Structure formats: structure tokens, C-alpha cells
PDB file of C-alpha atoms in Angstrom:
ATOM      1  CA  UNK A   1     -13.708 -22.398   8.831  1.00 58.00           C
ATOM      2  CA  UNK A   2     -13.318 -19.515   6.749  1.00 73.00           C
ATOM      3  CA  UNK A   3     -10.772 -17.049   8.567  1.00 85.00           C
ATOM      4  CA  UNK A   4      -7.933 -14.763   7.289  1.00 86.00           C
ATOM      5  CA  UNK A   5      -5.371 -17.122   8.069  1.00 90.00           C
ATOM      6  CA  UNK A   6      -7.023 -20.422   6.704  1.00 92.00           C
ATOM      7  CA  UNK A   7      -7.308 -17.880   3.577  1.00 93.00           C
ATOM      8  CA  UNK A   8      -4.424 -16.860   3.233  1.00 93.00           C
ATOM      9  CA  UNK A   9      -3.059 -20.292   4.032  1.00 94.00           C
ATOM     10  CA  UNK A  10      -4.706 -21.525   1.343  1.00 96.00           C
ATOM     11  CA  UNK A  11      -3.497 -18.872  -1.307  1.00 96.00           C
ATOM     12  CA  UNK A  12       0.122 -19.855   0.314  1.00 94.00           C
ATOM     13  CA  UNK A  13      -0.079 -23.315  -0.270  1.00 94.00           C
ATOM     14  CA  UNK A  14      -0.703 -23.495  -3.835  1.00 97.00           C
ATOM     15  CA  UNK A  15       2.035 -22.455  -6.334  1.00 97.00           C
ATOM     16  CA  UNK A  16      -0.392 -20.619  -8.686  1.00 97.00           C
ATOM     17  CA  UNK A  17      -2.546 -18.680  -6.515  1.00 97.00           C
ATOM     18  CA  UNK A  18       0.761 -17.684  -4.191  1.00 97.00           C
ATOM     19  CA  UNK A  19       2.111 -17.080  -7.562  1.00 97.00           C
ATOM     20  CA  UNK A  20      -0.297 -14.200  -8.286  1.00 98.00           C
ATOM     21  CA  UNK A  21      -0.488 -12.917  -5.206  1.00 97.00           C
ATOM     22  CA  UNK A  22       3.288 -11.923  -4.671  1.00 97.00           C
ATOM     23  CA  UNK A  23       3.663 -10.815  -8.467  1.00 98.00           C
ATOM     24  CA  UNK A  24       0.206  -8.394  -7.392  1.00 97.00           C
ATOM     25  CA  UNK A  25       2.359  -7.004  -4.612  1.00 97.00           C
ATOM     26  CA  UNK A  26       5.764  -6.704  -6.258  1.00 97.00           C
ATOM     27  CA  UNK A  27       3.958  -4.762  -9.197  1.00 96.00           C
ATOM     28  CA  UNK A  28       2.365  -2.344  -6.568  1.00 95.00           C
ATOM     29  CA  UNK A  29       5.351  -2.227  -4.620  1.00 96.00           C
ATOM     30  CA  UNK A  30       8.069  -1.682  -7.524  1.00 95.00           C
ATOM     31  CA  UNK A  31       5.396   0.956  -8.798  1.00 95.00           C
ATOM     32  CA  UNK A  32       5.575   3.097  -5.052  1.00 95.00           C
ATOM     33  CA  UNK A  33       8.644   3.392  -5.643  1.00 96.00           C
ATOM     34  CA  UNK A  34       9.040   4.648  -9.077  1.00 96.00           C
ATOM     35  CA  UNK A  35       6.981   7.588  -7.920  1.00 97.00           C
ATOM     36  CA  UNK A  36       9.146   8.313  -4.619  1.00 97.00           C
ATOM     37  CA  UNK A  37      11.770   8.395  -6.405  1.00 96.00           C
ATOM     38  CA  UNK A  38      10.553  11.220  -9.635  1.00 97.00           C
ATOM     39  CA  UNK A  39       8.690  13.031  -6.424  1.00 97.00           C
ATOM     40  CA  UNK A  40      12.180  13.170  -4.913  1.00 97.00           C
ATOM     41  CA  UNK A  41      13.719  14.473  -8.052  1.00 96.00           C
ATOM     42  CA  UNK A  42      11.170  16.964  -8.305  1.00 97.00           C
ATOM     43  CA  UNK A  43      10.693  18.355  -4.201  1.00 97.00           C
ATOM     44  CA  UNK A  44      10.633  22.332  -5.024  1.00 96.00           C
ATOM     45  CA  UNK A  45      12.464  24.138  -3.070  1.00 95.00           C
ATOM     46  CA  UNK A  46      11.090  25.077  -0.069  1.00 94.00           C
ATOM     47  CA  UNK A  47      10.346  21.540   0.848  1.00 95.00           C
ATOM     48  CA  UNK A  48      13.601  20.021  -0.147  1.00 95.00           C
ATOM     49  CA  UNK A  49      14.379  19.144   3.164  1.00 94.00           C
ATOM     50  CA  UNK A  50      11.767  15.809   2.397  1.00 96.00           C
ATOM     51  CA  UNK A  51      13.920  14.713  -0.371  1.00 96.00           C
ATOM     52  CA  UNK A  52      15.898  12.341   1.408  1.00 96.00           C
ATOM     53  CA  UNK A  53      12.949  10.671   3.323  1.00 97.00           C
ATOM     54  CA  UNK A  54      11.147  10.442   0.562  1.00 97.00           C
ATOM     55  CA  UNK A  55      13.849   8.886  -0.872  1.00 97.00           C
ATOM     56  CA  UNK A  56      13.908   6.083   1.762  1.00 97.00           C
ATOM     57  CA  UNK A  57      10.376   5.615   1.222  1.00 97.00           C
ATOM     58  CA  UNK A  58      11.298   4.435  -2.608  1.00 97.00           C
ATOM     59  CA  UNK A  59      13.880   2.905  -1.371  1.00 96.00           C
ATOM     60  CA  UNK A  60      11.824   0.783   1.198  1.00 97.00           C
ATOM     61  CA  UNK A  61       9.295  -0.154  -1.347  1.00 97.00           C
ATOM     62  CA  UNK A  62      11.714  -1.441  -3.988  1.00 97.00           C
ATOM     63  CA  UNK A  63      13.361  -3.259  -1.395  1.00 97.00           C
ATOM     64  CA  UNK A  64       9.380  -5.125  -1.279  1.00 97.00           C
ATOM     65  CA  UNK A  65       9.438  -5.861  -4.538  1.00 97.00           C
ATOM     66  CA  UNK A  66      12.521  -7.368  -4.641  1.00 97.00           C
ATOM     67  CA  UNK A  67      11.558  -9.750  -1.553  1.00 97.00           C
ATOM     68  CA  UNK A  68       8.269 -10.706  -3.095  1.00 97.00           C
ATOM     69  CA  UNK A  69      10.378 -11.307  -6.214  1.00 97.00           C
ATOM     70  CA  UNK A  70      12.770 -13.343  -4.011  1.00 97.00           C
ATOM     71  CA  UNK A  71       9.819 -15.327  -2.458  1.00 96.00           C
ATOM     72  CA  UNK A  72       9.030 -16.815  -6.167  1.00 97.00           C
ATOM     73  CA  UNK A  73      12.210 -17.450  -6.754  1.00 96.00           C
ATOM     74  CA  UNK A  74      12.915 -19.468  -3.861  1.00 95.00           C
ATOM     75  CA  UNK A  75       9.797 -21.672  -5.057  1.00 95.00           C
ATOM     76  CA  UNK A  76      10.932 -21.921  -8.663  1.00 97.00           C
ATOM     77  CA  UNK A  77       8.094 -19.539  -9.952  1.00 97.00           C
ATOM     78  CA  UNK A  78       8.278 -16.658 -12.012  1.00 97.00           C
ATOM     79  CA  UNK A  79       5.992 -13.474 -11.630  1.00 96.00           C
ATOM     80  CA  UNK A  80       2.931 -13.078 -13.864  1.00 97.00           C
ATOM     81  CA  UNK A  81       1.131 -10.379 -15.898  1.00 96.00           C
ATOM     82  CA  UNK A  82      -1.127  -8.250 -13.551  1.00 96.00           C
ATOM     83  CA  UNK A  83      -4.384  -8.364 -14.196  1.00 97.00           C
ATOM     84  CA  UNK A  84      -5.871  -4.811 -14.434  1.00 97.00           C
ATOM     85  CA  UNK A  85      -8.590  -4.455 -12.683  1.00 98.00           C
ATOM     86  CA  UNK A  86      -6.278  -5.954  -9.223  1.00 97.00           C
ATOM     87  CA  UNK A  87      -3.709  -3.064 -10.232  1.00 97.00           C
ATOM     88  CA  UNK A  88      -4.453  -1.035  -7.205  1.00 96.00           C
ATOM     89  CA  UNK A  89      -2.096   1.745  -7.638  1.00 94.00           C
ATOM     90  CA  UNK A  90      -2.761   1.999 -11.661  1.00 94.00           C
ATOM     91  CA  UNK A  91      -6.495   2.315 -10.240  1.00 96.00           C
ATOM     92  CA  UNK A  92      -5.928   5.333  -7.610  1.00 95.00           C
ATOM     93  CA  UNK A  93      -4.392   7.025 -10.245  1.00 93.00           C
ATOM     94  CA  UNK A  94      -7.317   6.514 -12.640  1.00 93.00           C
ATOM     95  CA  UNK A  95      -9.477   7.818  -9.793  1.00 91.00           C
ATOM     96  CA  UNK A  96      -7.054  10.869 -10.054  1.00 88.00           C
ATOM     97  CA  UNK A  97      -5.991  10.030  -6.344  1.00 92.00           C
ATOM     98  CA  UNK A  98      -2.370  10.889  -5.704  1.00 93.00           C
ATOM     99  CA  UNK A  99       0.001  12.449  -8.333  1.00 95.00           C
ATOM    100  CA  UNK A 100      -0.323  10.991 -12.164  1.00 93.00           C
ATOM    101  CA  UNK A 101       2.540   9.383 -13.498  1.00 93.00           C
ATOM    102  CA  UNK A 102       2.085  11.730 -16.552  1.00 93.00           C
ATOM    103  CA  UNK A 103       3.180  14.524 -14.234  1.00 93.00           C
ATOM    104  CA  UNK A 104       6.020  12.844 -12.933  1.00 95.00           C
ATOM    105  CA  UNK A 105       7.473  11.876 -16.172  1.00 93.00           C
ATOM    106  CA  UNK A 106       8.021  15.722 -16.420  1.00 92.00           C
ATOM    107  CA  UNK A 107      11.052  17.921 -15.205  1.00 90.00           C
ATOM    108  CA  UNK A 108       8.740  20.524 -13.993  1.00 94.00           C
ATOM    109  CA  UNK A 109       9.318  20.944  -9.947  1.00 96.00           C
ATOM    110  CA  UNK A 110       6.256  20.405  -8.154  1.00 97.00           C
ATOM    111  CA  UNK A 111       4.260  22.813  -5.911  1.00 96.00           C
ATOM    112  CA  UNK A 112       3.445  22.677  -2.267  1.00 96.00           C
ATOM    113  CA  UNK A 113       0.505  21.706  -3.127  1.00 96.00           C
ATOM    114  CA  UNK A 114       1.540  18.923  -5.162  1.00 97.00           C
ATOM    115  CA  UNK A 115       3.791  17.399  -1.904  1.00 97.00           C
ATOM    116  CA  UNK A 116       0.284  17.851   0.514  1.00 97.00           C
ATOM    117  CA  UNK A 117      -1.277  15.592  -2.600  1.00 97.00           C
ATOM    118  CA  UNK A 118       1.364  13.055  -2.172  1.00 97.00           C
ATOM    119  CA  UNK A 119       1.819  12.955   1.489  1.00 98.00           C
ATOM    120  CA  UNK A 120      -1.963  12.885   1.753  1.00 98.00           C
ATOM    121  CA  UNK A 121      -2.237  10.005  -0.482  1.00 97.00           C
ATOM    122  CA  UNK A 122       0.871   8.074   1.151  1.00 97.00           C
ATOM    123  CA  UNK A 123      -1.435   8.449   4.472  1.00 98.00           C
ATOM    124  CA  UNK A 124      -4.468   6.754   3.162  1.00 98.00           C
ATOM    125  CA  UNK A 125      -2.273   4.047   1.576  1.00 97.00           C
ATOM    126  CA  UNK A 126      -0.070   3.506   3.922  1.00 97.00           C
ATOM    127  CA  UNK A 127      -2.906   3.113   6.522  1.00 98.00           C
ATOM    128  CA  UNK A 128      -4.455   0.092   4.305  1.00 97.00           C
ATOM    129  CA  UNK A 129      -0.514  -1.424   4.001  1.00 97.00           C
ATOM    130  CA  UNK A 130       0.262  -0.944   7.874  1.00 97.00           C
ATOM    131  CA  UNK A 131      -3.200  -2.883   9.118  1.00 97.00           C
ATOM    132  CA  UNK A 132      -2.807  -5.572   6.055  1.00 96.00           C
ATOM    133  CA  UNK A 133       0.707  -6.799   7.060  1.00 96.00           C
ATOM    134  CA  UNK A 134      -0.481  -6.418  10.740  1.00 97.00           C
ATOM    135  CA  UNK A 135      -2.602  -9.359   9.770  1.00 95.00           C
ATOM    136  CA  UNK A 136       0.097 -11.176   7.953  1.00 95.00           C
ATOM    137  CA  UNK A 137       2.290 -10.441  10.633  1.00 95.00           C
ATOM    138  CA  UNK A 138      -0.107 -11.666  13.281  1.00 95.00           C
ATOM    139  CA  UNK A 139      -0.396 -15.220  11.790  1.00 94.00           C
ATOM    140  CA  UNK A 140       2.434 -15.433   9.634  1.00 94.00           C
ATOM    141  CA  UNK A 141       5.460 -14.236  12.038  1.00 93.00           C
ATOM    142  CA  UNK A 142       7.228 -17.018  12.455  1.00 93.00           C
ATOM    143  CA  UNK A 143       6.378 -18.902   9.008  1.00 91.00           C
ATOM    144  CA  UNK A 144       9.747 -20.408   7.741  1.00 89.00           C
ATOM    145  CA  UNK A 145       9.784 -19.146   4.383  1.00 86.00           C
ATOM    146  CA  UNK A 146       7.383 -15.878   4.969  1.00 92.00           C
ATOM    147  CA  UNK A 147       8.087 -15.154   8.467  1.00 94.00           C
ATOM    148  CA  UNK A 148      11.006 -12.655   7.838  1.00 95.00           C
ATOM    149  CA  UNK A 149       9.526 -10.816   4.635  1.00 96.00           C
ATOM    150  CA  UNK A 150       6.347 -10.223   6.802  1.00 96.00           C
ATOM    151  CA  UNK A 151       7.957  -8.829   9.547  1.00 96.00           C
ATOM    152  CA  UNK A 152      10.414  -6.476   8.011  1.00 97.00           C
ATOM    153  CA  UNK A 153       8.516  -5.181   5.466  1.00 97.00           C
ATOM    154  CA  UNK A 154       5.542  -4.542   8.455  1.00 97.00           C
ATOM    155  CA  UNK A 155       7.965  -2.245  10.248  1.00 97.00           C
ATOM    156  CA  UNK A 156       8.517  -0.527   7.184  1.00 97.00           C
ATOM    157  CA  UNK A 157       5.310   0.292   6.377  1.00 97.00           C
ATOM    158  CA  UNK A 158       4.711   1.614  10.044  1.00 97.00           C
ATOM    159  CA  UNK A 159       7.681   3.829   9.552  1.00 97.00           C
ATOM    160  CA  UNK A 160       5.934   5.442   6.250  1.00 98.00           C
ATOM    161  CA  UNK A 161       2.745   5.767   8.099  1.00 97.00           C
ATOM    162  CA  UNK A 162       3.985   7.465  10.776  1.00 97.00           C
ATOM    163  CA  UNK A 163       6.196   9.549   8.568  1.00 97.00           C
ATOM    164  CA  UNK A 164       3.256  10.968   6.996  1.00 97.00           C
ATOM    165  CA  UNK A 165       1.396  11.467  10.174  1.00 98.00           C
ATOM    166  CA  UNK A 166       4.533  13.505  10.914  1.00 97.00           C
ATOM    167  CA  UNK A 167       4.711  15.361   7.629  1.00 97.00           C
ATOM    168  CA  UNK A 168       1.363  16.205   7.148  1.00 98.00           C
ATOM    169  CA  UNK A 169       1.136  17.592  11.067  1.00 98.00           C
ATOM    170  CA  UNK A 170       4.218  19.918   9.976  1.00 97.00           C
ATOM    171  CA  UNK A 171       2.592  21.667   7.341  1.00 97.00           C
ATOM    172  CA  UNK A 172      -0.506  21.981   9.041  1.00 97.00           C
ATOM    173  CA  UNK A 173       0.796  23.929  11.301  1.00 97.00           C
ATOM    174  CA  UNK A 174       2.282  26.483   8.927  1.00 96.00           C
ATOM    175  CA  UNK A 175      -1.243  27.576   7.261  1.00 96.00           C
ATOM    176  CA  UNK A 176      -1.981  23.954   5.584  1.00 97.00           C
ATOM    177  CA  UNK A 177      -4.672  22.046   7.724  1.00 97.00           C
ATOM    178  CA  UNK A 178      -7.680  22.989   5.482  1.00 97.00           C
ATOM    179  CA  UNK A 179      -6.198  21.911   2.542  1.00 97.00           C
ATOM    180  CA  UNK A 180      -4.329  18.671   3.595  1.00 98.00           C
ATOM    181  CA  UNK A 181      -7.579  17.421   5.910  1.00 97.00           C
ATOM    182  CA  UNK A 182      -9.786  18.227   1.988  1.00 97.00           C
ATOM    183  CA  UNK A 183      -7.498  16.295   0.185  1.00 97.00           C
ATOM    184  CA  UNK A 184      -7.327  13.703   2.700  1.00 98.00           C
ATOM    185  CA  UNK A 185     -10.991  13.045   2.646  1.00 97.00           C
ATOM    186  CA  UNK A 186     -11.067  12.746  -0.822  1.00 97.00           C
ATOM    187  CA  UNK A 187      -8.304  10.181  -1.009  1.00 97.00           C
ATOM    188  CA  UNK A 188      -9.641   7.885   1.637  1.00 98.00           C
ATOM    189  CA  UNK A 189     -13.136   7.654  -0.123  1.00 97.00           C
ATOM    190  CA  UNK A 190     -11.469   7.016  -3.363  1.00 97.00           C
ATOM    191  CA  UNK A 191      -9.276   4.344  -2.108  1.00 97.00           C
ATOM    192  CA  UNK A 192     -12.202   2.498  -0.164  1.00 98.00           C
ATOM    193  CA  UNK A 193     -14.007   2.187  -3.194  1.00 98.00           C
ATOM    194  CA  UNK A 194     -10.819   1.186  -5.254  1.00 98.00           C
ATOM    195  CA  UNK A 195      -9.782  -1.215  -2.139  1.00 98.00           C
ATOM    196  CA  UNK A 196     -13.319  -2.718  -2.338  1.00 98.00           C
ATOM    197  CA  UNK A 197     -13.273  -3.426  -6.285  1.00 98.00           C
ATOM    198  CA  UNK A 198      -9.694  -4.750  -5.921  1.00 98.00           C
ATOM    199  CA  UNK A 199     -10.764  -7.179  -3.484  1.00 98.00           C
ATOM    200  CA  UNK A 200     -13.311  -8.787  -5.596  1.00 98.00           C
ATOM    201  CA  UNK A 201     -11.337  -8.770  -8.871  1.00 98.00           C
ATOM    202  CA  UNK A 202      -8.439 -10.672  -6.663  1.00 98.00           C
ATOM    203  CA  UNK A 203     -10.808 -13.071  -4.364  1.00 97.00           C
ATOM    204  CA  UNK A 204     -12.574 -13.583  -8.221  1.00 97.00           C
ATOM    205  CA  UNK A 205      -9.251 -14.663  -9.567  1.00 98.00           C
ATOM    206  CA  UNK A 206      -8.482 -16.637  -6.473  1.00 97.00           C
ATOM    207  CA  UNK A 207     -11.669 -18.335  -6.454  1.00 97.00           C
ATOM    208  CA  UNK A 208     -11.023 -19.686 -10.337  1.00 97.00           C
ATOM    209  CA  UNK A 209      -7.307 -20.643  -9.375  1.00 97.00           C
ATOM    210  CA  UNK A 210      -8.749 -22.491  -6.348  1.00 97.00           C
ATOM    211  CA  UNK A 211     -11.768 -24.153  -7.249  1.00 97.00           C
ATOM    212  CA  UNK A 212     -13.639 -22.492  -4.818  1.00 96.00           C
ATOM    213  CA  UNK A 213     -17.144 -23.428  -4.481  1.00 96.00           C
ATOM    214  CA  UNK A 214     -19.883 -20.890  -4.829  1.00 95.00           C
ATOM    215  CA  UNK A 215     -20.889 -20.279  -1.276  1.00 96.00           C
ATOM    216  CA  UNK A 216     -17.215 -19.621  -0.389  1.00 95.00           C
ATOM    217  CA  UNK A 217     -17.021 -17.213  -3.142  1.00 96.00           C
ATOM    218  CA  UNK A 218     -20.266 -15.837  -2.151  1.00 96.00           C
ATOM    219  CA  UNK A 219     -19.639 -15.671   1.190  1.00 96.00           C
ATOM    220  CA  UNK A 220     -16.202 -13.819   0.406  1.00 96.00           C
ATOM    221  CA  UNK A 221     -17.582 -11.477  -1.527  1.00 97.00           C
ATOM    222  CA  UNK A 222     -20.734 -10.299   0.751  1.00 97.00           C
ATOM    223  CA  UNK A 223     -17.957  -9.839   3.454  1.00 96.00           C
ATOM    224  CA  UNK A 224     -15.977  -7.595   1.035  1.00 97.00           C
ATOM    225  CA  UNK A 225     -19.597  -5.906   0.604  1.00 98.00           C
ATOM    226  CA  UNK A 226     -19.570  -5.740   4.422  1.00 97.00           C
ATOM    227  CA  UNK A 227     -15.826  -4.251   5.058  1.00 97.00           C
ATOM    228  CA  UNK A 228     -16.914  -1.529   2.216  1.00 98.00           C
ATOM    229  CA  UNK A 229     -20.326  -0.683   3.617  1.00 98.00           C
ATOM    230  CA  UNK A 230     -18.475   0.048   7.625  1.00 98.00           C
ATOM    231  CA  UNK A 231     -15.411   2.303   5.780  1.00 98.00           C
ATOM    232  CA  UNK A 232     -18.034   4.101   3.744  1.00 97.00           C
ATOM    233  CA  UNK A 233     -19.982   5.045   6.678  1.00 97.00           C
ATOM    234  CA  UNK A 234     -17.532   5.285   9.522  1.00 96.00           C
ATOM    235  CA  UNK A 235     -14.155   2.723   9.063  1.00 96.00           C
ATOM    236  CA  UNK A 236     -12.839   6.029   6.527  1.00 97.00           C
ATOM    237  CA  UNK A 237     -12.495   8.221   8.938  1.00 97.00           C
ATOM    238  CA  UNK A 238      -9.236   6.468  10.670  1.00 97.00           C
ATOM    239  CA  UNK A 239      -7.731   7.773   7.617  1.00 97.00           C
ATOM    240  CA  UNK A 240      -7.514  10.566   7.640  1.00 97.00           C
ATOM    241  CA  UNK A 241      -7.451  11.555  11.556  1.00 97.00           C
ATOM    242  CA  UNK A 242      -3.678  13.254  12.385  1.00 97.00           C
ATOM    243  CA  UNK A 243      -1.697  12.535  15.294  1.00 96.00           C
ATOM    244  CA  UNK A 244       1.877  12.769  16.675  1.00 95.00           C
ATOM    245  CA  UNK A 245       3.343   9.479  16.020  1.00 94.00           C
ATOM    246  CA  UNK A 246       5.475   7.600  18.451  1.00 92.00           C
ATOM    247  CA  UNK A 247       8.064   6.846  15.725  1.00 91.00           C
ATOM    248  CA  UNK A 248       9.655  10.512  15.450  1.00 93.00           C
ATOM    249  CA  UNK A 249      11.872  10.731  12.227  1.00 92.00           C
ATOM    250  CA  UNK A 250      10.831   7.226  11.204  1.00 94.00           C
ATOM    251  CA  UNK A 251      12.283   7.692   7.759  1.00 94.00           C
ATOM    252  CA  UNK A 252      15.802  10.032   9.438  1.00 85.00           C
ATOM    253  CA  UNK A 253      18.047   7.079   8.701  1.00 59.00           C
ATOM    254  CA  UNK A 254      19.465   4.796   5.819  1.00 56.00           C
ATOM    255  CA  UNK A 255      16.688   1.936   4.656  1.00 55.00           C
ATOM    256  CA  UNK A 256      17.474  -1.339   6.535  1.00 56.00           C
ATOM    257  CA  UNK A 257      18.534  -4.033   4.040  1.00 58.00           C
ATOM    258  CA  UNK A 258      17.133  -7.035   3.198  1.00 52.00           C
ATOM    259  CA  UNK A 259      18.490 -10.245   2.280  1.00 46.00           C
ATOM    260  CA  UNK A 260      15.868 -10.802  -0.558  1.00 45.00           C
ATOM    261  CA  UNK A 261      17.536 -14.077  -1.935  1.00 40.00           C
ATOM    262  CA  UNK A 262      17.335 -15.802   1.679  1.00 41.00           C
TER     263      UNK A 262
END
């Protein structure tokens, strides 16, 4: 039966294809927080009140890396080259979605602007992060090896979404809304098309690393087809609705730590 958990299950059980997939995450992961950490540097002024929760946020998804990092260890593996074309973040940024590393590699102090751009971006992406470790959390919980890493770094990423939820509310109330619901638009239809051509490039990899036959690959790929064609027409627009999130302050406090080499 072809589910997300017998899929997953699958990629799990086999060193190479479990292989890529955490080295694919620690890349993004290690990446995120590169960039909280220059946007941190560079808050301007009248929004440095963000710095230290944006901070947090770096600090959270370094802390990822290092687990998925810790999860090859523990096997005996060591990471891999990315491919490219599964590089999500790399690709966002080629799409010109969120801030461009060239810009952060300056000392120049960003604009308001510039932190509506980020937060904006964080909210799309942190959407797609929040409902994929839902799933892994849903049938991976308890896993003995997993279990842990799943449900930590879940509650993490449900901290950054509803920190942006939070964020972006704030400075839509102070004149912003037009703006930050624009830019939000245009990040979730950029990342739905990146998400989709991700997808294939890593279920393509997969597939080779698997064996899979060609009506599992097919099939696979018409549903990716399927998940793209319901965002493009409605699924987007859960990105970029706004609303008060239960978790007030989510990212107020120090960055629970994890013991990556368990």
C-alpha cells in the first residue's frame, strides 16, 4: 500500500536513501540558520526589539541540523553532497523569495521592509515545516531512534510559525497589512512551485536509490502533480491567512536543548 508512512518507512530503512534524506534536511536546516543569524546582526533600529527571537529561530534550526547530523552518526553514515535541484532553500532564493544571501553577506542594516520580506517568507516556510513534521510526528512519535528528533524539532517549528503569525499581525497593525499580505502572496506561490519541483527531484532520487518500479514512481509523481494542482488553486491560500496564535511569545525564551548525540 502506498501511504506516507510505508514511504517514509521505506526511505528509513535503507542506509542510503535515509542517508540522503537527513543530509537534505541538515543542509536546509544549517542554511535557516545562517540567515537568522546575519538578519539578526543586521535588525535596523526600529525593529531591534526582534533581534533576540530571531536569534532563537537560528538557534532552533542549527540545533536541526545538528540532530539530523546526529541521526547519521548514530548509524555510522556520513552526510552527502546535496543535489541541486532538492536544495529547497538555494531554490527560493533563486526564485528571489526571501532575502538573498548576497544581501546578507553585507554590513548594510536592513529596512522595514526588508524584516516584512523575511517574516513573510519564514510564514510560508514555516507553514510547509509545521504540517511536514506533523506527519512525521503522527507516525513516527514513538520510533526508537527518530521518535525524539521528530517530536522536538515539531514543537519548534510550531513555535516559529506562530511567531510569525505574531510578528507579521504586529506590523500590520501599525500601517503594514498591504504590504506584508503582497509579499505574502507572492512567497506562497513561489514556494508551491519550488515545493512541487523539489518533490520530484527527491522522490526521482529516491526512486533510483530504491529500485522503485515504474508505476510506483509514476504513481508518486502524478500525486505530487495532484498536491501542486489543489495549492495552486486553493491549498495556497492557508499561507498566507493571519491569525492570533495560541502560542504568545513562542520564541520569548532561551532555545530548548537537544541532546543531538543520543
Amino acid at each position: 500500500m502506498l501511504s506516507a508512512r510505508n514511504l517514509f518507512q521505506e526511505i528509513l530503512d535503507e542506509d542510503e536513501s535515509f542517508r540522503l534524506f537527513c543530509s537534505i534536511a541538515a543542509s536546509g536546516e544549517s542554511q535557516g540558520g545562517w540567515e537568522n543569524g546575519r538578519i539578526a546582526a543586521l535588525v535596523p533600529e526600529s525593529q531591534r526589539a526582534l533581534a533576540p527571537k530571531i536569534t532563537r529561530h537560528g538557534a532552533d534550526e542549527d540545533k536541526h541540523g545538528r540532530i539530523f547530523h546526529a541521526l547519521l552518526k548514530k548509524r555510522g553514515l556520513q552526510p552527502v553532497e546535496v543535489p541541486h535541484e532538492t536544495d529547497y532553500t538555494m531554490l527560493l532564493e533563486k526564485h528571489g523569495i526571501g532575502l538573498a544571501h548576497e544581501r546578507l553577506g553585507r554590513r548594510e542594516p536592513l529596512s522595514e521592509h526588508d524584516i516584512i520580506t523575511y517574516l513573510a517568507h519564514s510564514r510560508v516556510t514555516e507553514q510547509r515545516a509545521s504540517e511536514q513534521m506533523k506527519l512525521l510526528r503522527k507516525h513516527f512519535a514513538d520510533h526508537p531512534d527518530l521518535g525524539r528528533a521528530v517530536r522536538m524539532i515539531s514543537n519548534d517549528e510550531d513555535n516559529h510559525l506562530a511567531y510569525c503569525h505574531e510578528e507579521l499581525i504586529r506590523l500590520a497593525l501599525v500601517g503594514h497589512g498591504r504590504t506584508i499580505q503582497r509579499v505574502l502572496r507572492e512567497c506562497a506561490l513561489a514556494e508551491i512551485r519550488v515545493y512541487r519541483d523539489v518533490s520530484l527531484a527527491v522522490m526521482d532520487h529516491m526512486g533510483r536509490i530504491l529500485g522503485w518500479p515504474r508505476v510506483k514512481a509514476a504513481a508518486l509523481t502524478a500525486g505530487i502533480h495532484g498536491i501542486y494542482a489543489y495549492e495552486r488553486l486553493l491549498g495556497w491560500r492557508r499561507m498566507v491567512s493571519l491569525e492570533p496564535p495560541e502560542r504568545r511569545d513562542a520564541l520569548g525564551g532561551p532555545a530548548a536543548q537537544a541532546a543531538e548525540s543520543d
